[in-house]
Amino acid sequence: MIEVKNLSYRLKKPILQNISFSIKEGISVALLGHNGSGKTTLVKHLNGLLKAQTGSVSVDDLSTDWEVKKNVGFLFQNPDEQLFSSIVEEDIAFGLENLGEKPAVMKAKVKKILNSLRIEQLAQQDVNELSFGQKQLVALAGVLVMEPKYLILDEPFSLLDPKNKSNLISILHSLKTTLILVTNNLDDLALVEEVILLKQGKIVFKGKRSRLSKQILKKADMIG
Amino acid sequence: MVNILQRLDPRSKIILLLLLSIYLFAITSSSSFLLLSAFGILLLIITKLPLGYLLKRLFPFLFFFVFILAAHYANILAGLFTIWRFLLLVLFAAVLLWTTTISEMVSALEKLLSPLRFFVSPRDISLMVATAVRFIPLLMHETSQLRDAQKSRGLKKWRFRHVSQLVQGMLKKTFLKAGAIADALDARCYRDKNYTRYTILQISYRDIVAAFVIALVLVIDILKIQYL
Ligand SMILES: Nc1ncnc2c1ncn2[C@@H]1O[C@H](COP(=O)(O)OP(=O)(O)OP(=O)(O)O)[C@@H](O)[C@H]1O
Ligand SMILES: [Mg+2]
């Protein structure tokens, strides 16, 4: 379980204010909110990229930052900023190298993830020569191969064309990982059971997706 | 077809070609030049390195060559020898680049730096090189996008403030990107201790044969000097 208690964060102005919620393993959540509502800032707290200024964030009672990062995977919006190696399979293995896996284990895991995302033909390719959709899948593979319990996806579809988007959606449906999906698109909610709705750094709704009403969405500036 | 040089360990390629290049600066007689050139041409044939690839590497040096000739105005022959040296040097470097992938180079660099691990972190340095190789083309691409954006807003004549705009825009982008990359590295648990490597470098009998061949070339050249 990921537990956020009274989390606040401010830079020049308050960005997150007194946020509390919990995410149970196995129950996927969407983090919904208008541009600048603080979604990215919030999820960066969930895997330790940002430290709580006030309040607290805990993940499965893990004590070190490193363990938290290992258990909470993070797929960023732009795949170009998260691929470091020039060869696809080596990039996918990057996280495993940091976990200190044995080479034979790494080979097997990389192969398995390539197969399950149906990108085995890309294994030896130059990352710079991939299409955008392919890059996003390689980036996802690099996160999933570490077998995180939770997977944060920060607007993963926003730069994809419809075909690549529906491919990624069907892949996400097949995952057993608990998803934490950041989005400002109401159509994406089909992937999750629960919703947390943010407006200007505050939670205006949290609960089952089915309980989300037009009124609440309107109040959060999500629909006109 | 994979050639023998592609199957060598990148570390031995780097070291052997480095050795050859250093030797290149010790030779003076034309027979030595001929011997090393013959060896260079042999390498070209073995690796099937396209001449276009080689010429492309040579092109930036053309100006430099003219400059050398001018500097050796009084002794054109010495100037020609110097140019010959650089030609061979570029040839050896091209052979190395042609037969070695970037990731092999990075892994080799990391291993070769490991004796210095008490002073610098080999993984940090190799990561730096790898990210530079990957991200510099991206940044160049973005620079040209930014320039296009300026042009599309009607920029015809470049003035200082336009250049300054461009530079500021790129600096901002670069810093933002650097921050994003740092986050992405962190999120994938990057550390420079207790890590393992996916690509394993291994010295094989081929590397020993290669070392032997290079040694042979050098010994022949040295003996030839003494006995001729
Ligand atoms: N490094 C920073 N420095 C200053 N302000 C920042 C910084 N990062 C975020 N902010 C501000 O914090 C607020 C929330 O930003 P955040 O990126 O978390 O929003 P978001 O919900 O992810 O938005 P988007 O939908 O555009 O991705 C914004 O008003 C933004 O301007
Ligand atoms: Mg965001």
PDB file of N, CA and C in Angstrom, chain A residues 107-180:
ATOM      1  N   LYS A 107      19.439 -11.499 -19.254  1.00  0.00           N
ATOM      2  CA  LYS A 107      19.127 -11.920 -20.634  1.00  0.00           C
ATOM      3  C   LYS A 107      17.729 -12.518 -20.689  1.00  0.00           C
ATOM      4  N   ALA A 108      17.453 -13.406 -19.735  1.00  0.00           N
ATOM      5  CA  ALA A 108      16.152 -14.097 -19.735  1.00  0.00           C
ATOM      6  C   ALA A 108      15.015 -13.107 -19.520  1.00  0.00           C
ATOM      7  N   LYS A 109      15.197 -12.200 -18.568  1.00  0.00           N
ATOM      8  CA  LYS A 109      14.123 -11.240 -18.267  1.00  0.00           C
ATOM      9  C   LYS A 109      13.879 -10.281 -19.423  1.00  0.00           C
ATOM     10  N   VAL A 110      14.970  -9.813 -20.036  1.00  0.00           N
ATOM     11  CA  VAL A 110      14.826  -8.890 -21.167  1.00  0.00           C
ATOM     12  C   VAL A 110      14.075  -9.580 -22.301  1.00  0.00           C
ATOM     13  N   LYS A 111      14.431 -10.832 -22.534  1.00  0.00           N
ATOM     14  CA  LYS A 111      13.785 -11.589 -23.612  1.00  0.00           C
ATOM     15  C   LYS A 111      12.287 -11.733 -23.344  1.00  0.00           C
ATOM     16  N   LYS A 112      11.984 -12.040 -22.087  1.00  0.00           N
ATOM     17  CA  LYS A 112      10.587 -12.257 -21.716  1.00  0.00           C
ATOM     18  C   LYS A 112       9.761 -10.988 -21.914  1.00  0.00           C
ATOM     19  N   ILE A 113      10.317  -9.864 -21.502  1.00  0.00           N
ATOM     20  CA  ILE A 113       9.553  -8.619 -21.596  1.00  0.00           C
ATOM     21  C   ILE A 113       9.411  -8.185 -23.062  1.00  0.00           C
ATOM     22  N   LEU A 114      10.460  -8.410 -23.849  1.00  0.00           N
ATOM     23  CA  LEU A 114      10.375  -8.095 -25.282  1.00  0.00           C
ATOM     24  C   LEU A 114       9.243  -8.889 -25.921  1.00  0.00           C
ATOM     25  N   ASN A 115       9.153 -10.174 -25.525  1.00  0.00           N
ATOM     26  CA  ASN A 115       8.090 -11.023 -26.070  1.00  0.00           C
ATOM     27  C   ASN A 115       6.723 -10.543 -25.640  1.00  0.00           C
ATOM     28  N   SER A 116       6.586 -10.221 -24.364  1.00  0.00           N
ATOM     29  CA  SER A 116       5.241  -9.905 -23.896  1.00  0.00           C
ATOM     30  C   SER A 116       4.747  -8.564 -24.452  1.00  0.00           C
ATOM     31  N   LEU A 117       5.658  -7.669 -24.821  1.00  0.00           N
ATOM     32  CA  LEU A 117       5.217  -6.422 -25.453  1.00  0.00           C
ATOM     33  C   LEU A 117       5.254  -6.542 -26.983  1.00  0.00           C
ATOM     34  N   ARG A 118       5.571  -7.725 -27.446  1.00  0.00           N
ATOM     35  CA  ARG A 118       5.649  -8.031 -28.889  1.00  0.00           C
ATOM     36  C   ARG A 118       6.583  -7.073 -29.627  1.00  0.00           C
ATOM     37  N   ILE A 119       7.770  -6.853 -29.056  1.00  0.00           N
ATOM     38  CA  ILE A 119       8.763  -6.008 -29.737  1.00  0.00           C
ATOM     39  C   ILE A 119      10.097  -6.753 -29.846  1.00  0.00           C
ATOM     40  N   GLU A 120      10.046  -8.097 -29.885  1.00  0.00           N
ATOM     41  CA  GLU A 120      11.313  -8.840 -29.948  1.00  0.00           C
ATOM     42  C   GLU A 120      12.157  -8.460 -31.155  1.00  0.00           C
ATOM     43  N   GLN A 121      11.494  -8.050 -32.240  1.00  0.00           N
ATOM     44  CA  GLN A 121      12.256  -7.705 -33.452  1.00  0.00           C
ATOM     45  C   GLN A 121      13.079  -6.425 -33.270  1.00  0.00           C
ATOM     46  N   LEU A 122      12.812  -5.665 -32.196  1.00  0.00           N
ATOM     47  CA  LEU A 122      13.555  -4.413 -31.991  1.00  0.00           C
ATOM     48  C   LEU A 122      14.834  -4.601 -31.182  1.00  0.00           C
ATOM     49  N   ALA A 123      15.006  -5.791 -30.595  1.00  0.00           N
ATOM     50  CA  ALA A 123      16.070  -6.009 -29.604  1.00  0.00           C
ATOM     51  C   ALA A 123      17.409  -5.363 -29.942  1.00  0.00           C
ATOM     52  N   GLN A 124      17.865  -5.541 -31.182  1.00  0.00           N
ATOM     53  CA  GLN A 124      19.212  -5.081 -31.536  1.00  0.00           C
ATOM     54  C   GLN A 124      19.213  -3.700 -32.179  1.00  0.00           C
ATOM     55  N   GLN A 125      18.042  -3.090 -32.268  1.00  0.00           N
ATOM     56  CA  GLN A 125      17.963  -1.845 -33.032  1.00  0.00           C
ATOM     57  C   GLN A 125      18.536  -0.641 -32.305  1.00  0.00           C
ATOM     58  N   ASP A 126      18.882   0.351 -33.117  1.00  0.00           N
ATOM     59  CA  ASP A 126      19.367   1.612 -32.590  1.00  0.00           C
ATOM     60  C   ASP A 126      18.164   2.421 -32.099  1.00  0.00           C
ATOM     61  N   VAL A 127      18.213   2.842 -30.841  1.00  0.00           N
ATOM     62  CA  VAL A 127      17.101   3.575 -30.249  1.00  0.00           C
ATOM     63  C   VAL A 127      16.741   4.818 -31.064  1.00  0.00           C
ATOM     64  N   ASN A 128      17.770   5.500 -31.586  1.00  0.00           N
ATOM     65  CA  ASN A 128      17.522   6.728 -32.338  1.00  0.00           C
ATOM     66  C   ASN A 128      16.752   6.499 -33.636  1.00  0.00           C
ATOM     67  N   GLU A 129      16.670   5.240 -34.061  1.00  0.00           N
ATOM     68  CA  GLU A 129      15.990   4.964 -35.326  1.00  0.00           C
ATOM     69  C   GLU A 129      14.569   4.454 -35.132  1.00  0.00           C
ATOM     70  N   LEU A 130      14.093   4.417 -33.889  1.00  0.00           N
ATOM     71  CA  LEU A 130      12.744   3.906 -33.638  1.00  0.00           C
ATOM     72  C   LEU A 130      11.693   4.990 -33.857  1.00  0.00           C
ATOM     73  N   SER A 131      10.451   4.544 -34.111  1.00  0.00           N
ATOM     74  CA  SER A 131       9.351   5.499 -34.155  1.00  0.00           C
ATOM     75  C   SER A 131       9.002   5.879 -32.716  1.00  0.00           C
ATOM     76  N   PHE A 132       8.207   6.923 -32.588  1.00  0.00           N
ATOM     77  CA  PHE A 132       7.864   7.400 -31.256  1.00  0.00           C
ATOM     78  C   PHE A 132       7.113   6.345 -30.447  1.00  0.00           C
ATOM     79  N   GLY A 133       6.158   5.680 -31.103  1.00  0.00           N
ATOM     80  CA  GLY A 133       5.386   4.633 -30.435  1.00  0.00           C
ATOM     81  C   GLY A 133       6.281   3.494 -29.971  1.00  0.00           C
ATOM     82  N   GLN A 134       7.237   3.135 -30.829  1.00  0.00           N
ATOM     83  CA  GLN A 134       8.172   2.067 -30.450  1.00  0.00           C
ATOM     84  C   GLN A 134       9.025   2.484 -29.264  1.00  0.00           C
ATOM     85  N   LYS A 135       9.464   3.758 -29.279  1.00  0.00           N
ATOM     86  CA  LYS A 135      10.277   4.241 -28.156  1.00  0.00           C
ATOM     87  C   LYS A 135       9.501   4.139 -26.848  1.00  0.00           C
ATOM     88  N   GLN A 136       8.208   4.500 -26.900  1.00  0.00           N
ATOM     89  CA  GLN A 136       7.403   4.445 -25.685  1.00  0.00           C
ATOM     90  C   GLN A 136       7.321   3.004 -25.160  1.00  0.00           C
ATOM     91  N   LEU A 137       7.173   2.037 -26.076  1.00  0.00           N
ATOM     92  CA  LEU A 137       7.113   0.640 -25.653  1.00  0.00           C
ATOM     93  C   LEU A 137       8.447   0.177 -25.062  1.00  0.00           C
ATOM     94  N   VAL A 138       9.550   0.624 -25.668  1.00  0.00           N
ATOM     95  CA  VAL A 138      10.866   0.258 -25.134  1.00  0.00           C
ATOM     96  C   VAL A 138      11.046   0.855 -23.736  1.00  0.00           C
ATOM     97  N   ALA A 139      10.615   2.103 -23.579  1.00  0.00           N
ATOM     98  CA  ALA A 139      10.711   2.740 -22.263  1.00  0.00           C
ATOM     99  C   ALA A 139       9.867   1.968 -21.240  1.00  0.00           C
ATOM    100  N   LEU A 140       8.672   1.563 -21.655  1.00  0.00           N
ATOM    101  CA  LEU A 140       7.808   0.784 -20.761  1.00  0.00           C
ATOM    102  C   LEU A 140       8.476  -0.545 -20.409  1.00  0.00           C
ATOM    103  N   ALA A 141       9.065  -1.182 -21.417  1.00  0.00           N
ATOM    104  CA  ALA A 141       9.746  -2.453 -21.177  1.00  0.00           C
ATOM    105  C   ALA A 141      10.860  -2.276 -20.144  1.00  0.00           C
ATOM    106  N   GLY A 142      11.589  -1.159 -20.254  1.00  0.00           N
ATOM    107  CA  GLY A 142      12.680  -0.898 -19.326  1.00  0.00           C
ATOM    108  C   GLY A 142      12.214  -0.723 -17.894  1.00  0.00           C
ATOM    109  N   VAL A 143      10.968  -0.289 -17.723  1.00  0.00           N
ATOM    110  CA  VAL A 143      10.413  -0.145 -16.374  1.00  0.00           C
ATOM    111  C   VAL A 143       9.838  -1.486 -15.900  1.00  0.00           C
ATOM    112  N   LEU A 144       9.056  -2.126 -16.772  1.00  0.00           N
ATOM    113  CA  LEU A 144       8.389  -3.377 -16.377  1.00  0.00           C
ATOM    114  C   LEU A 144       9.369  -4.506 -16.081  1.00  0.00           C
ATOM    115  N   VAL A 145      10.510  -4.479 -16.764  1.00  0.00           N
ATOM    116  CA  VAL A 145      11.462  -5.573 -16.591  1.00  0.00           C
ATOM    117  C   VAL A 145      11.971  -5.639 -15.146  1.00  0.00           C
ATOM    118  N   MET A 146      11.858  -4.512 -14.431  1.00  0.00           N
ATOM    119  CA  MET A 146      12.289  -4.491 -13.028  1.00  0.00           C
ATOM    120  C   MET A 146      11.211  -5.045 -12.095  1.00  0.00           C
ATOM    121  N   GLU A 147      10.083  -5.439 -12.668  1.00  0.00           N
ATOM    122  CA  GLU A 147       8.976  -6.048 -11.943  1.00  0.00           C
ATOM    123  C   GLU A 147       8.503  -5.205 -10.752  1.00  0.00           C
ATOM    124  N   PRO A 148       8.129  -3.953 -11.026  1.00  0.00           N
ATOM    125  CA  PRO A 148       7.646  -3.110  -9.929  1.00  0.00           C
ATOM    126  C   PRO A 148       6.243  -3.544  -9.497  1.00  0.00           C
ATOM    127  N   LYS A 149       5.926  -3.312  -8.234  1.00  0.00           N
ATOM    128  CA  LYS A 149       4.582  -3.628  -7.755  1.00  0.00           C
ATOM    129  C   LYS A 149       3.595  -2.581  -8.233  1.00  0.00           C
ATOM    130  N   TYR A 150       4.079  -1.351  -8.280  1.00  0.00           N
ATOM    131  CA  TYR A 150       3.234  -0.240  -8.716  1.00  0.00           C
ATOM    132  C   TYR A 150       3.882   0.386  -9.950  1.00  0.00           C
ATOM    133  N   LEU A 151       3.047   0.888 -10.833  1.00  0.00           N
ATOM    134  CA  LEU A 151       3.586   1.527 -12.026  1.00  0.00           C
ATOM    135  C   LEU A 151       2.927   2.885 -12.235  1.00  0.00           C
ATOM    136  N   ILE A 152       3.727   3.945 -12.113  1.00  0.00           N
ATOM    137  CA  ILE A 152       3.227   5.297 -12.370  1.00  0.00           C
ATOM    138  C   ILE A 152       3.378   5.590 -13.855  1.00  0.00           C
ATOM    139  N   LEU A 153       2.319   6.086 -14.473  1.00  0.00           N
ATOM    140  CA  LEU A 153       2.403   6.469 -15.886  1.00  0.00           C
ATOM    141  C   LEU A 153       1.969   7.923 -15.983  1.00  0.00           C
ATOM    142  N   ASP A 154       2.898   8.807 -16.327  1.00  0.00           N
ATOM    143  CA  ASP A 154       2.575  10.234 -16.387  1.00  0.00           C
ATOM    144  C   ASP A 154       2.152  10.613 -17.805  1.00  0.00           C
ATOM    145  N   GLU A 155       0.883  10.725 -18.026  1.00  0.00           N
ATOM    146  CA  GLU A 155       0.319  11.042 -19.349  1.00  0.00           C
ATOM    147  C   GLU A 155       1.001  10.252 -20.461  1.00  0.00           C
ATOM    148  N   PRO A 156       0.915   8.936 -20.389  1.00  0.00           N
ATOM    149  CA  PRO A 156       1.677   8.099 -21.322  1.00  0.00           C
ATOM    150  C   PRO A 156       1.153   8.152 -22.751  1.00  0.00           C
ATOM    151  N   PHE A 157      -0.080   8.607 -22.926  1.00  0.00           N
ATOM    152  CA  PHE A 157      -0.679   8.565 -24.270  1.00  0.00           C
ATOM    153  C   PHE A 157      -0.590   9.893 -25.006  1.00  0.00           C
ATOM    154  N   SER A 158      -0.227  10.955 -24.284  1.00  0.00           N
ATOM    155  CA  SER A 158      -0.448  12.280 -24.851  1.00  0.00           C
ATOM    156  C   SER A 158       0.334  12.541 -26.128  1.00  0.00           C
ATOM    157  N   LEU A 159       1.465  11.835 -26.313  1.00  0.00           N
ATOM    158  CA  LEU A 159       2.232  12.088 -27.524  1.00  0.00           C
ATOM    159  C   LEU A 159       2.077  10.972 -28.556  1.00  0.00           C
ATOM    160  N   LEU A 160       1.153  10.019 -28.281  1.00  0.00           N
ATOM    161  CA  LEU A 160       1.002   8.867 -29.185  1.00  0.00           C
ATOM    162  C   LEU A 160      -0.159   9.075 -30.156  1.00  0.00           C
ATOM    163  N   ASP A 161      -0.028   8.481 -31.340  1.00  0.00           N
ATOM    164  CA  ASP A 161      -1.149   8.522 -32.275  1.00  0.00           C
ATOM    165  C   ASP A 161      -2.172   7.454 -31.853  1.00  0.00           C
ATOM    166  N   PRO A 162      -3.403   7.501 -32.401  1.00  0.00           N
ATOM    167  CA  PRO A 162      -4.471   6.609 -31.930  1.00  0.00           C
ATOM    168  C   PRO A 162      -4.095   5.124 -31.958  1.00  0.00           C
ATOM    169  N   LYS A 163      -3.390   4.718 -32.999  1.00  0.00           N
ATOM    170  CA  LYS A 163      -3.051   3.295 -33.120  1.00  0.00           C
ATOM    171  C   LYS A 163      -2.097   2.868 -32.002  1.00  0.00           C
ATOM    172  N   ASN A 164      -1.053   3.664 -31.807  1.00  0.00           N
ATOM    173  CA  ASN A 164      -0.101   3.346 -30.742  1.00  0.00           C
ATOM    174  C   ASN A 164      -0.751   3.441 -29.375  1.00  0.00           C
ATOM    175  N   LYS A 165      -1.673   4.382 -29.249  1.00  0.00           N
ATOM    176  CA  LYS A 165      -2.364   4.540 -27.978  1.00  0.00           C
ATOM    177  C   LYS A 165      -3.167   3.282 -27.665  1.00  0.00           C
ATOM    178  N   SER A 166      -3.943   2.781 -28.636  1.00  0.00           N
ATOM    179  CA  SER A 166      -4.783   1.627 -28.321  1.00  0.00           C
ATOM    180  C   SER A 166      -3.927   0.385 -28.072  1.00  0.00           C
ATOM    181  N   ASN A 167      -2.774   0.317 -28.752  1.00  0.00           N
ATOM    182  CA  ASN A 167      -1.848  -0.794 -28.471  1.00  0.00           C
ATOM    183  C   ASN A 167      -1.346  -0.724 -27.038  1.00  0.00           C
ATOM    184  N   LEU A 168      -0.943   0.476 -26.606  1.00  0.00           N
ATOM    185  CA  LEU A 168      -0.437   0.633 -25.240  1.00  0.00           C
ATOM    186  C   LEU A 168      -1.541   0.345 -24.218  1.00  0.00           C
ATOM    187  N   ILE A 169      -2.761   0.772 -24.538  1.00  0.00           N
ATOM    188  CA  ILE A 169      -3.867   0.518 -23.614  1.00  0.00           C
ATOM    189  C   ILE A 169      -4.099  -0.985 -23.447  1.00  0.00           C
ATOM    190  N   SER A 170      -4.056  -1.715 -24.556  1.00  0.00           N
ATOM    191  CA  SER A 170      -4.307  -3.150 -24.412  1.00  0.00           C
ATOM    192  C   SER A 170      -3.174  -3.824 -23.639  1.00  0.00           C
ATOM    193  N   ILE A 171      -1.958  -3.305 -23.793  1.00  0.00           N
ATOM    194  CA  ILE A 171      -0.845  -3.847 -22.997  1.00  0.00           C
ATOM    195  C   ILE A 171      -1.078  -3.559 -21.514  1.00  0.00           C
ATOM    196  N   LEU A 172      -1.479  -2.335 -21.202  1.00  0.00           N
ATOM    197  CA  LEU A 172      -1.697  -1.963 -19.796  1.00  0.00           C
ATOM    198  C   LEU A 172      -2.812  -2.806 -19.181  1.00  0.00           C
ATOM    199  N   HIS A 173      -3.850  -3.112 -19.983  1.00  0.00           N
ATOM    200  CA  HIS A 173      -4.935  -3.963 -19.492  1.00  0.00           C
ATOM    201  C   HIS A 173      -4.427  -5.336 -19.072  1.00  0.00           C
ATOM    202  N   SER A 174      -3.397  -5.803 -19.798  1.00  0.00           N
ATOM    203  CA  SER A 174      -2.932  -7.173 -19.536  1.00  0.00           C
ATOM    204  C   SER A 174      -1.959  -7.251 -18.359  1.00  0.00           C
ATOM    205  N   LEU A 175      -1.527  -6.105 -17.827  1.00  0.00           N
ATOM    206  CA  LEU A 175      -0.528  -6.125 -16.754  1.00  0.00           C
ATOM    207  C   LEU A 175      -1.141  -6.475 -15.401  1.00  0.00           C
ATOM    208  N   LYS A 176      -0.312  -7.080 -14.556  1.00  0.00           N
ATOM    209  CA  LYS A 176      -0.790  -7.383 -13.209  1.00  0.00           C
ATOM    210  C   LYS A 176      -0.365  -6.313 -12.212  1.00  0.00           C
ATOM    211  N   THR A 177       0.515  -5.435 -12.673  1.00  0.00           N
ATOM    212  CA  THR A 177       1.001  -4.349 -11.816  1.00  0.00           C
ATOM    213  C   THR A 177      -0.135  -3.382 -11.464  1.00  0.00           C
ATOM    214  N   THR A 178      -0.061  -2.799 -10.271  1.00  0.00           N
ATOM    215  CA  THR A 178      -1.022  -1.771  -9.890  1.00  0.00           C
ATOM    216  C   THR A 178      -0.689  -0.473 -10.623  1.00  0.00           C
ATOM    217  N   LEU A 179      -1.637   0.026 -11.406  1.00  0.00           N
ATOM    218  CA  LEU A 179      -1.357   1.225 -12.204  1.00  0.00           C
ATOM    219  C   LEU A 179      -1.720   2.498 -11.455  1.00  0.00           C
ATOM    220  N   ILE A 180      -0.876   3.511 -11.600  1.00  0.00           N
ATOM    221  CA  ILE A 180      -1.203   4.851 -11.120  1.00  0.00           C
ATOM    222  C   ILE A 180      -1.100   5.744 -12.348  1.00  0.00           C
TER     223      ILE A 180
END
